[in-house]
mmCIF file of C-alpha atoms in Angstrom:
data_model
loop_
_atom_site.group_PDB
_atom_site.id
_atom_site.type_symbol
_atom_site.label_atom_id
_atom_site.label_comp_id
_atom_site.label_asym_id
_atom_site.label_seq_id
_atom_site.Cartn_x
_atom_site.Cartn_y
_atom_site.Cartn_z
ATOM 1 C CA MET A 1 0.000 0.000 0.000
ATOM 2 C CA VAL A 2 1.312 3.429 -0.927
ATOM 3 C CA GLU A 3 1.743 6.160 1.691
ATOM 4 C CA LEU A 4 0.723 9.618 0.472
ATOM 5 C CA GLU A 5 0.887 12.586 2.840
ATOM 6 C CA VAL A 6 0.547 16.290 2.004
ATOM 7 C CA PHE A 7 2.462 19.148 3.660
ATOM 8 C CA LYS A 8 1.518 22.817 3.505
ATOM 9 C CA LYS A 9 4.184 25.340 2.554
ATOM 10 C CA LEU A 10 4.499 27.962 5.313
ATOM 11 C CA ASN A 11 7.500 29.894 4.021
ATOM 12 C CA ASP A 12 10.716 29.409 2.080
ATOM 13 C CA LYS A 13 11.976 26.915 4.643
ATOM 14 C CA ASP A 14 9.142 25.325 6.596
ATOM 15 C CA TYR A 15 6.192 23.032 5.963
ATOM 16 C CA GLU A 16 3.501 21.639 8.232
ATOM 17 C CA GLN A 17 1.547 18.368 8.054
ATOM 18 C CA LEU A 18 -1.749 18.920 6.296
ATOM 19 C CA ALA A 19 -3.483 15.714 5.276
ATOM 20 C CA VAL A 20 -3.174 12.060 4.364
ATOM 21 C CA ILE A 21 -4.553 11.121 0.942
ATOM 22 C CA ASP A 22 -5.930 7.598 0.990
ATOM 23 C CA GLN A 23 -8.527 7.815 -1.787
ATOM 24 C CA PHE A 24 -7.485 8.392 -5.399
ATOM 25 C CA LYS A 25 -8.149 7.078 -8.893
ATOM 26 C CA SER A 26 -4.563 6.516 -9.958
ATOM 27 C CA LEU A 27 -1.000 7.406 -9.046
ATOM 28 C CA VAL A 28 1.984 7.050 -11.358
ATOM 29 C CA VAL A 29 5.492 7.541 -9.943
ATOM 30 C CA ASN A 30 8.491 7.634 -12.283
ATOM 31 C CA ARG A 31 11.719 6.800 -10.458
ATOM 32 C CA ARG A 32 14.915 7.577 -12.390
ATOM 33 C CA TYR A 33 18.583 6.699 -11.947
ATOM 34 C CA TYR A 34 20.189 9.646 -13.743
ATOM 35 C CA SER A 35 17.610 12.359 -13.073
ATOM 36 C CA ALA A 36 14.821 13.602 -10.809
ATOM 37 C CA ASN A 37 11.675 11.595 -10.139
ATOM 38 C CA ASP A 38 8.153 12.827 -10.860
ATOM 39 C CA PHE A 39 4.548 11.799 -10.243
ATOM 40 C CA GLU A 40 1.014 12.233 -11.561
ATOM 41 C CA LEU A 41 -1.969 11.847 -9.259
ATOM 42 C CA LYS A 42 -5.612 11.671 -10.344
ATOM 43 C CA LEU A 43 -8.324 11.950 -7.727
ATOM 44 C CA ALA A 44 -11.840 13.210 -7.137
ATOM 45 C CA LEU A 45 -12.345 16.956 -7.320
ATOM 46 C CA SER A 46 -13.271 18.497 -3.978
ATOM 47 C CA MET A 47 -12.583 21.774 -2.216
ATOM 48 C CA ASP A 48 -10.429 19.945 0.328
ATOM 49 C CA ASN A 49 -8.317 18.261 -2.363
ATOM 50 C CA LEU A 50 -7.947 21.563 -4.228
ATOM 51 C CA ASP A 51 -6.767 23.219 -1.028
ATOM 52 C CA TYR A 52 -4.455 20.398 0.037
ATOM 53 C CA LEU A 53 -2.783 19.884 -3.331
ATOM 54 C CA LYS A 54 -1.870 23.470 -4.188
ATOM 55 C CA VAL A 55 1.177 24.314 -6.259
ATOM 56 C CA GLY A 56 4.051 24.870 -3.825
ATOM 57 C CA ASN A 57 2.908 22.320 -1.266
ATOM 58 C CA ALA A 58 4.837 19.090 -0.784
ATOM 59 C CA VAL A 59 3.813 15.446 -0.982
ATOM 60 C CA ARG A 60 5.537 12.460 0.585
ATOM 61 C CA ILE A 61 5.063 9.337 -1.505
ATOM 62 C CA ASN A 62 6.457 6.439 0.523
ATOM 63 C CA ASP A 63 10.041 7.537 1.324
ATOM 64 C CA THR A 64 10.477 10.412 -1.165
ATOM 65 C CA PHE A 65 9.289 14.016 -1.004
ATOM 66 C CA TYR A 66 7.893 15.802 -4.057
ATOM 67 C CA TYR A 67 7.193 19.456 -4.837
ATOM 68 C CA ILE A 68 3.766 20.078 -6.411
ATOM 69 C CA ASN A 69 4.258 22.159 -9.569
ATOM 70 C CA PHE A 70 1.006 21.500 -11.464
ATOM 71 C CA SER A 71 -2.668 21.289 -10.577
ATOM 72 C CA GLN A 72 -5.483 21.036 -13.103
ATOM 73 C CA VAL A 73 -9.161 20.357 -13.474
ATOM 74 C CA PRO A 74 -9.332 19.225 -17.129
ATOM 75 C CA GLU A 75 -13.134 19.354 -17.309
ATOM 76 C CA LEU A 76 -15.368 20.381 -14.451
ATOM 77 C CA GLU A 77 -18.027 17.914 -15.543
ATOM 78 C CA THR A 78 -15.714 14.924 -14.986
ATOM 79 C CA GLY A 79 -15.103 15.859 -11.357
ATOM 80 C CA GLU A 80 -11.423 14.953 -11.618
ATOM 81 C CA LEU A 81 -8.340 16.733 -10.267
ATOM 82 C CA VAL A 82 -4.932 16.081 -11.804
ATOM 83 C CA VAL A 83 -1.836 16.911 -9.769
ATOM 84 C CA LYS A 84 1.797 16.590 -10.836
ATOM 85 C CA GLY A 85 5.110 17.191 -9.137
ATOM 86 C CA VAL A 86 8.838 16.592 -9.145
ATOM 87 C CA SER A 87 11.140 15.238 -6.456
ATOM 88 C CA PHE A 88 13.092 17.911 -4.611
ATOM 89 C CA PHE A 89 16.148 17.309 -6.802
ATOM 90 C CA GLY A 90 14.070 18.730 -9.658
ATOM 91 C CA LEU A 91 14.155 22.114 -7.901
ATOM 92 C CA LEU A 92 17.754 22.400 -9.108
ATOM 93 C CA ASN A 93 16.137 23.531 -12.356
ATOM 94 C CA ASN A 94 15.754 26.888 -10.556
ATOM 95 C CA ARG A 95 19.477 27.351 -9.934
ATOM 96 C CA ILE A 96 22.263 28.204 -12.353
ATOM 97 C CA ILE A 97 26.031 27.839 -12.037
ATOM 98 C CA TRP A 98 26.521 31.454 -10.968
ATOM 99 C CA GLU A 99 30.196 31.641 -11.939
ATOM 100 C CA ASN A 100 32.831 30.504 -14.401
ATOM 101 C CA TYR A 101 33.270 27.065 -12.890
ATOM 102 C CA SER A 102 36.272 24.859 -13.653
ATOM 103 C CA ARG A 103 37.545 21.837 -11.781
ATOM 104 C CA GLN A 104 39.445 18.607 -12.362
ATOM 105 C CA ALA A 105 38.163 15.747 -10.201
ATOM 106 C CA ARG A 106 36.106 12.574 -10.312
ATOM 107 C CA PRO A 107 32.668 13.210 -11.878
ATOM 108 C CA GLU A 108 30.724 12.482 -8.680
ATOM 109 C CA VAL A 109 32.952 14.921 -6.764
ATOM 110 C CA ILE A 110 32.225 17.651 -9.322
ATOM 111 C CA ALA A 111 28.490 16.926 -9.192
ATOM 112 C CA ARG A 112 28.494 17.154 -5.402
ATOM 113 C CA ASP A 113 30.578 20.342 -5.483
ATOM 114 C CA LEU A 114 28.121 22.006 -7.885
ATOM 115 C CA LEU A 115 25.268 21.225 -5.493
ATOM 116 C CA ASN A 116 27.235 22.461 -2.508
ATOM 117 C CA ARG A 117 28.308 25.747 -4.115
ATOM 118 C CA HIS A 118 25.012 26.695 -5.742
ATOM 119 C CA VAL A 119 22.243 25.008 -3.740
ATOM 120 C CA VAL A 120 23.200 23.706 -0.303
ATOM 121 C CA ASN A 121 25.865 26.182 0.877
ATOM 122 C CA PRO A 122 25.980 29.068 -1.626
ATOM 123 C CA SER A 123 27.870 32.231 -0.744
ATOM 124 C CA ASN A 124 24.642 34.167 -1.333
ATOM 125 C CA SER A 125 22.265 32.835 1.343
ATOM 126 C CA SER A 126 19.184 33.788 -0.713
ATOM 127 C CA ARG A 127 20.166 31.071 -3.221
ATOM 128 C CA LYS A 128 20.070 28.303 -0.606
ATOM 129 C CA LEU A 129 17.430 25.579 -0.919
ATOM 130 C CA HIS A 130 16.792 24.579 2.681
ATOM 131 C CA GLN A 131 15.081 21.356 1.616
ATOM 132 C CA LEU A 132 18.284 19.841 0.205
ATOM 133 C CA SER A 133 21.434 18.558 1.896
ATOM 134 C CA LEU A 134 24.364 16.360 0.908
ATOM 135 C CA ALA A 135 25.446 12.918 2.030
ATOM 136 C CA PRO A 136 29.191 12.424 2.659
ATOM 137 C CA GLU A 137 31.454 12.301 -0.390
ATOM 138 C CA VAL A 138 31.861 8.875 -1.993
ATOM 139 C CA ASP A 139 34.420 7.326 -4.320
ATOM 140 C CA LEU A 140 32.731 5.539 -7.212
ATOM 141 C CA GLY A 141 36.038 4.412 -8.662
ATOM 142 C CA GLY A 142 36.128 6.553 -11.793
ATOM 143 C CA SER A 143 38.925 8.647 -13.255
ATOM 144 C CA SER A 144 39.270 12.402 -12.939
ATOM 145 C CA VAL A 145 37.773 14.614 -15.628
ATOM 146 C CA GLN A 146 38.234 18.285 -16.451
ATOM 147 C CA PHE A 147 34.863 20.032 -16.210
ATOM 148 C CA GLN A 148 34.066 23.638 -17.092
ATOM 149 C CA ASN A 149 30.740 25.422 -17.261
ATOM 150 C CA SER A 150 29.502 28.975 -16.949
ATOM 151 C CA TYR A 151 25.888 29.816 -16.065
ATOM 152 C CA GLY A 152 24.404 26.459 -16.996
ATOM 153 C CA ILE A 153 21.384 25.059 -15.139
ATOM 154 C CA VAL A 154 22.587 23.079 -12.131
ATOM 155 C CA ARG A 155 20.108 20.245 -12.600
ATOM 156 C CA GLU A 156 21.027 19.759 -16.266
ATOM 157 C CA GLN A 157 24.772 19.769 -15.631
ATOM 158 C CA VAL A 158 24.596 17.323 -12.710
ATOM 159 C CA GLU A 159 22.303 14.967 -14.611
ATOM 160 C CA LYS A 160 24.640 15.102 -17.620
ATOM 161 C CA LEU A 161 27.557 14.117 -15.398
ATOM 162 C CA CYS A 162 25.512 11.193 -14.070
ATOM 163 C CA GLU A 163 24.460 9.928 -17.495
ATOM 164 C CA THR A 164 27.846 10.456 -19.154
ATOM 165 C CA HIS A 165 29.724 8.563 -16.421
ATOM 166 C CA ASP A 166 26.966 6.076 -15.562
ATOM 167 C CA PHE A 167 26.246 6.811 -11.906
ATOM 168 C CA GLY A 168 23.047 7.899 -10.211
ATOM 169 C CA PHE A 169 21.776 9.585 -7.088
ATOM 170 C CA LYS A 170 19.312 8.864 -4.323
ATOM 171 C CA GLU A 171 17.088 11.341 -2.503
ATOM 172 C CA LEU A 172 17.217 10.036 1.048
ATOM 173 C CA MET A 173 14.465 10.882 3.517
ATOM 174 C CA THR A 174 15.828 11.973 6.881
ATOM 175 C CA ASP A 175 12.491 12.599 8.614
ATOM 176 C CA PRO A 176 9.041 11.530 7.312
ATOM 177 C CA TYR A 177 7.504 14.697 8.792
ATOM 178 C CA VAL A 178 10.046 17.232 7.488
ATOM 179 C CA PRO A 179 9.967 17.661 3.680
ATOM 180 C CA SER A 180 13.599 17.438 2.637
ATOM 181 C CA ALA A 181 16.071 15.241 0.766
ATOM 182 C CA ARG A 182 19.689 14.301 1.332
ATOM 183 C CA ILE A 183 21.416 13.715 -2.001
ATOM 184 C CA GLU A 184 23.696 10.686 -2.205
ATOM 185 C CA PHE A 185 25.547 9.675 -5.370
ATOM 186 C CA TYR A 186 25.899 5.946 -5.977
ATOM 187 C CA LYS A 187 26.333 3.144 -8.478
ATOM 188 C CA GLY A 188 23.838 0.324 -8.700
ATOM 189 C CA GLU A 189 24.980 -3.246 -8.093
ATOM 190 C CA ASP A 190 25.816 -5.701 -10.857
ATOM 191 C CA LEU A 191 23.273 -8.476 -10.267
ATOM 192 C CA SER A 192 23.419 -9.927 -13.773
ATOM 193 C CA ASN A 193 24.627 -13.299 -12.476
ATOM 194 C CA SER A 194 21.801 -13.646 -9.966
ATOM 195 C CA VAL A 195 18.752 -11.695 -11.196
ATOM 196 C CA GLU A 196 17.128 -12.412 -14.553
ATOM 197 C CA PHE A 197 13.880 -11.095 -15.998
ATOM 198 C CA THR A 198 12.227 -13.308 -18.588
ATOM 199 C CA THR A 199 8.799 -14.582 -19.527
ATOM 200 C CA ASP A 200 10.146 -18.115 -19.019
ATOM 201 C CA ALA A 201 10.409 -17.439 -15.271
ATOM 202 C CA GLU A 202 6.995 -15.744 -15.296
ATOM 203 C CA ASN A 203 8.415 -12.610 -13.655
ATOM 204 C CA VAL A 204 7.674 -10.640 -16.839
ATOM 205 C CA ILE A 205 3.974 -10.480 -17.670
ATOM 206 C CA SER A 206 4.087 -8.673 -21.030
ATOM 207 C CA GLU A 207 6.823 -7.492 -23.354
ATOM 208 C CA SER A 208 7.511 -4.623 -25.743
ATOM 209 C CA TYR A 209 10.557 -4.297 -27.963
ATOM 210 C CA GLU A 210 12.419 -1.272 -29.305
ATOM 211 C CA ARG A 211 15.667 -1.103 -31.232
ATOM 212 C CA SER A 212 16.890 2.044 -32.954
ATOM 213 C CA ASP A 213 20.063 3.736 -34.154
ATOM 214 C CA PHE A 214 18.505 6.821 -35.791
ATOM 215 C CA ASP A 215 19.928 9.081 -33.079
ATOM 216 C CA GLU A 216 23.240 7.266 -32.611
ATOM 217 C CA ARG A 217 26.527 9.148 -32.943
ATOM 218 C CA ASN A 218 29.871 7.496 -32.186
ATOM 219 C CA VAL A 219 32.489 9.975 -33.461
ATOM 220 C CA ALA A 220 32.625 13.575 -32.244
ATOM 221 C CA LEU A 221 34.626 16.532 -33.515
ATOM 222 C CA VAL A 222 34.820 18.993 -30.628
ATOM 223 C CA ALA A 223 35.809 22.545 -31.541
ATOM 224 C CA GLY A 224 36.989 24.837 -28.764
ATOM 225 C CA GLU A 225 38.537 28.297 -28.640
ATOM 226 C CA GLY A 226 40.473 29.939 -31.464
ATOM 227 C CA GLU A 227 39.739 30.933 -35.051
ATOM 228 C CA GLY A 228 40.352 29.201 -38.368
ATOM 229 C CA ALA A 229 43.429 27.013 -38.450
ATOM 230 C CA GLU A 230 44.196 28.049 -34.857
ATOM 231 C CA ARG A 231 41.000 26.598 -33.459
ATOM 232 C CA GLU A 232 41.527 23.859 -30.851
ATOM 233 C CA LEU A 233 40.045 20.565 -32.079
ATOM 234 C CA VAL A 234 39.580 17.202 -30.334
ATOM 235 C CA THR A 235 38.277 14.007 -31.958
ATOM 236 C CA LEU A 236 36.596 11.238 -29.946
ATOM 237 C CA GLY A 237 35.345 7.788 -30.855
ATOM 238 C CA ASN A 238 35.908 5.598 -33.877
ATOM 239 C CA GLY A 239 34.087 3.864 -36.683
ATOM 240 C CA SER A 240 34.218 3.529 -40.440
ATOM 241 C CA GLY A 241 31.864 3.179 -43.373
ATOM 242 C CA LEU A 242 28.215 2.611 -42.421
ATOM 243 C CA ASP A 243 29.204 2.212 -38.771
ATOM 244 C CA ARG A 244 30.697 5.726 -38.541
ATOM 245 C CA LYS A 245 28.206 8.342 -37.333
ATOM 246 C CA GLU A 246 29.688 11.778 -36.791
ATOM 247 C CA LEU A 247 28.713 14.655 -34.523
ATOM 248 C CA TYR A 248 29.995 18.235 -34.446
ATOM 249 C CA VAL A 249 30.222 19.819 -30.995
ATOM 250 C CA ASP A 250 30.676 23.577 -30.774
ATOM 251 C CA ALA A 251 32.496 24.082 -27.464
ATOM 252 C CA ARG A 252 33.650 27.651 -28.004
ATOM 253 C CA ASP A 253 32.214 28.527 -24.596
ATOM 254 C CA LEU A 254 35.017 26.494 -22.990
ATOM 255 C CA GLN A 255 37.995 28.781 -22.432
ATOM 256 C CA SER A 256 41.498 27.936 -21.257
ATOM 257 C CA GLU A 257 41.668 31.301 -19.469
ATOM 258 C CA ASN A 258 38.617 32.540 -17.633
ATOM 259 C CA ASP A 259 38.689 34.956 -14.682
ATOM 260 C CA ASP A 260 41.243 33.430 -12.298
ATOM 261 C CA VAL A 261 41.207 30.015 -14.021
ATOM 262 C CA VAL A 262 44.139 29.186 -16.312
ATOM 263 C CA MET A 263 44.313 25.677 -17.765
ATOM 264 C CA THR A 264 47.291 24.020 -19.346
ATOM 265 C CA THR A 265 46.921 22.737 -22.909
ATOM 266 C CA ALA A 266 46.444 19.199 -21.612
ATOM 267 C CA GLU A 267 43.781 20.305 -19.119
ATOM 268 C CA TYR A 268 41.943 22.281 -21.769
ATOM 269 C CA ARG A 269 41.927 19.365 -24.190
ATOM 270 C CA GLN A 270 40.594 17.163 -21.388
ATOM 271 C CA ALA A 271 37.763 19.676 -20.842
ATOM 272 C CA LEU A 272 36.947 19.447 -24.566
ATOM 273 C CA THR A 273 37.036 15.655 -24.291
ATOM 274 C CA GLU A 274 34.591 15.751 -21.365
ATOM 275 C CA ARG A 275 32.221 17.933 -23.400
ATOM 276 C CA GLY A 276 32.432 15.525 -26.325
ATOM 277 C CA GLN A 277 31.784 12.497 -24.121
ATOM 278 C CA SER A 278 28.759 14.250 -22.631
ATOM 279 C CA LYS A 279 27.326 14.929 -26.091
ATOM 280 C CA LEU A 280 27.997 11.397 -27.337
ATOM 281 C CA ALA A 281 26.204 10.037 -24.260
ATOM 282 C CA GLU A 282 23.079 11.814 -25.532
ATOM 283 C CA HIS A 283 23.256 9.912 -28.826
ATOM 284 C CA GLN A 284 23.323 6.242 -27.892
ATOM 285 C CA PRO A 285 21.781 3.341 -29.839
ATOM 286 C CA ILE A 286 18.578 2.117 -28.254
ATOM 287 C CA LEU A 287 17.887 -1.474 -27.257
ATOM 288 C CA ILE A 288 14.981 -1.838 -24.868
ATOM 289 C CA LEU A 289 12.856 -4.757 -23.763
ATOM 290 C CA ASP A 290 10.153 -3.287 -21.592
ATOM 291 C CA GLY A 291 7.440 -5.185 -19.845
ATOM 292 C CA ASP A 292 5.103 -5.328 -16.899
ATOM 293 C CA ILE A 293 6.914 -6.985 -13.996
ATOM 294 C CA ASN A 294 5.025 -9.530 -11.940
ATOM 295 C CA VAL A 295 5.428 -8.115 -8.426
ATOM 296 C CA HIS A 296 3.706 -11.212 -7.010
ATOM 297 C CA ASN A 297 6.333 -13.545 -8.441
ATOM 298 C CA GLN A 298 8.244 -15.178 -5.573
ATOM 299 C CA LEU A 299 11.573 -15.254 -7.409
ATOM 300 C CA TYR A 300 12.716 -11.667 -6.732
ATOM 301 C CA GLU A 301 11.299 -9.010 -4.419
ATOM 302 C CA TYR A 302 11.247 -5.423 -5.686
ATOM 303 C CA GLY A 303 13.345 -3.132 -3.507
ATOM 304 C CA VAL A 304 15.048 -6.100 -1.830
ATOM 305 C CA ASP A 305 16.541 -8.348 -4.500
ATOM 306 C CA TYR A 306 16.771 -5.600 -7.148
ATOM 307 C CA ASP A 307 16.119 -1.880 -7.425
ATOM 308 C CA LEU A 308 16.663 1.203 -9.542
ATOM 309 C CA GLY A 309 20.216 1.433 -10.911
ATOM 310 C CA ASP A 310 21.072 -2.256 -10.631
ATOM 311 C CA ILE A 311 22.401 -4.230 -13.598
ATOM 312 C CA VAL A 312 20.317 -7.343 -14.274
ATOM 313 C CA ARG A 313 20.000 -10.029 -16.931
ATOM 314 C CA ARG A 314 17.219 -9.430 -19.460
ATOM 315 C CA SER A 315 16.145 -12.373 -21.599
ATOM 316 C CA SER A 316 13.437 -12.728 -24.208
ATOM 317 C CA PRO A 317 12.942 -16.054 -25.992
ATOM 318 C CA THR A 318 10.266 -14.317 -28.085
ATOM 319 C CA PHE A 319 12.641 -11.710 -29.524
ATOM 320 C CA LYS A 320 15.726 -13.934 -29.159
ATOM 321 C CA LEU A 321 17.523 -11.310 -27.083
ATOM 322 C CA PHE A 322 19.725 -11.951 -24.062
ATOM 323 C CA TYR A 323 21.726 -9.114 -22.539
ATOM 324 C CA ASN A 324 22.751 -7.362 -19.326
ATOM 325 C CA ALA A 325 21.250 -3.926 -18.735
ATOM 326 C CA ARG A 326 21.020 -1.302 -16.041
ATOM 327 C CA ILE A 327 17.558 -0.466 -14.700
ATOM 328 C CA THR A 328 17.525 3.246 -15.540
ATOM 329 C CA GLU A 329 13.878 3.963 -14.759
ATOM 330 C CA ILE A 330 11.052 2.305 -12.857
ATOM 331 C CA GLN A 331 7.445 3.338 -13.321
ATOM 332 C CA GLU A 332 5.269 2.506 -10.334
ATOM 333 C CA ILE A 333 1.564 2.498 -11.141
ATOM 334 C CA TYR A 334 -0.856 2.408 -8.206
ATOM 335 C CA GLU A 335 -4.217 1.490 -9.677
ATOM 336 C CA ASP A 336 -6.024 -1.610 -8.457
ATOM 337 C CA GLY A 337 -2.764 -2.671 -6.844
ATOM 338 C CA LEU A 338 0.858 -1.966 -7.726
ATOM 339 C CA HIS A 339 2.242 -2.460 -11.236
ATOM 340 C CA ILE A 340 5.958 -2.128 -12.037
ATOM 341 C CA ILE A 341 7.357 -1.228 -15.472
ATOM 342 C CA PRO A 342 11.182 -0.947 -15.509
ATOM 343 C CA THR A 343 13.271 0.464 -18.329
ATOM 344 C CA PHE A 344 16.234 -1.808 -19.022
ATOM 345 C CA GLY A 345 18.836 0.502 -20.573
ATOM 346 C CA LYS A 346 18.574 4.001 -21.997
ATOM 347 C CA ARG A 347 15.247 5.098 -23.408
ATOM 348 C CA SER A 348 14.654 6.885 -26.696
ATOM 349 C CA PRO A 349 15.050 10.679 -26.489
ATOM 350 C CA THR A 350 11.818 12.605 -26.013
ATOM 351 C CA LEU A 351 10.963 15.871 -27.753
ATOM 352 C CA ILE A 352 12.029 17.700 -24.583
ATOM 353 C CA ASP A 353 15.379 15.881 -24.626
ATOM 354 C CA LEU A 354 15.921 16.912 -28.250
ATOM 355 C CA LEU A 355 15.046 20.551 -27.529
ATOM 356 C CA LYS A 356 17.481 20.661 -24.595
ATOM 357 C CA ARG A 357 20.346 19.820 -26.947
ATOM 358 C CA LYS A 358 19.918 23.057 -28.878
#
């Protein structure tokens, strides 16, 4: 059974308990490994529900807090209220990197530093989001990268670091009665030798198949500062003939000298390489076997034997596909019980994803 509790926004910092919602038509929660979660709730229209579920209030769904950013009555005659929201990490969309930022470190260290400098402990106290805090720094075992960005959106830059370097984050609840989230970066476990999803084991109820390379790019030409023959160029990736799919990346915004930051040639080329890797990560081939997971199957228990971010074995005798994939998203549908639809691997880009690249 899902727990759904609403909290009223009192001011920029504080909330108070308002109501428990135990009657609704449907609730869909999208949990994501690389980016913020969101939800959509449909329930009966009433003055109480309209008052409780105002934009700006918070909702706790099980162990995650969400900020309500949308409320709608599509048609008065239907008597239905639709409410949407984003997990507190999504509020990073309201903060920019308010500086010429440059650092060489592991990707998860950079991501944490961006949050610390511009959200959790900014020098300008009015920029602080009191609802967010940081878990202790972790070492995810990656190599250092050279990262530079000026005035980008904090959420977009952190999520790009996660997707490019294949790590995720959790929004940990510290108190069920205080809307807040502690951000912890992590890598899911490799369970491919012990957890398998297949119709043969009856832990997959239905299947859908998608394979596409229309958006794939595997070779990038990254162009940095300079003009004409003096322009700094870096090439990433490889491929030939039909298998070579090229991408041009204009990285003129990356500068080797910016304010008090002066990079060596090697450091600057590494920054261009990081930009190229980030762009290539947006253009991956798609191989997805989706399906409704049987949560009543006794083989594996959701949230215990496997969870968001874990690598599992995905098998389909129907489509003759057998591969290991990370669970990058999990859709939880609460409607006549709980239904689970995981995404095994990276999904196809949406229209919003494509627009963000511009």
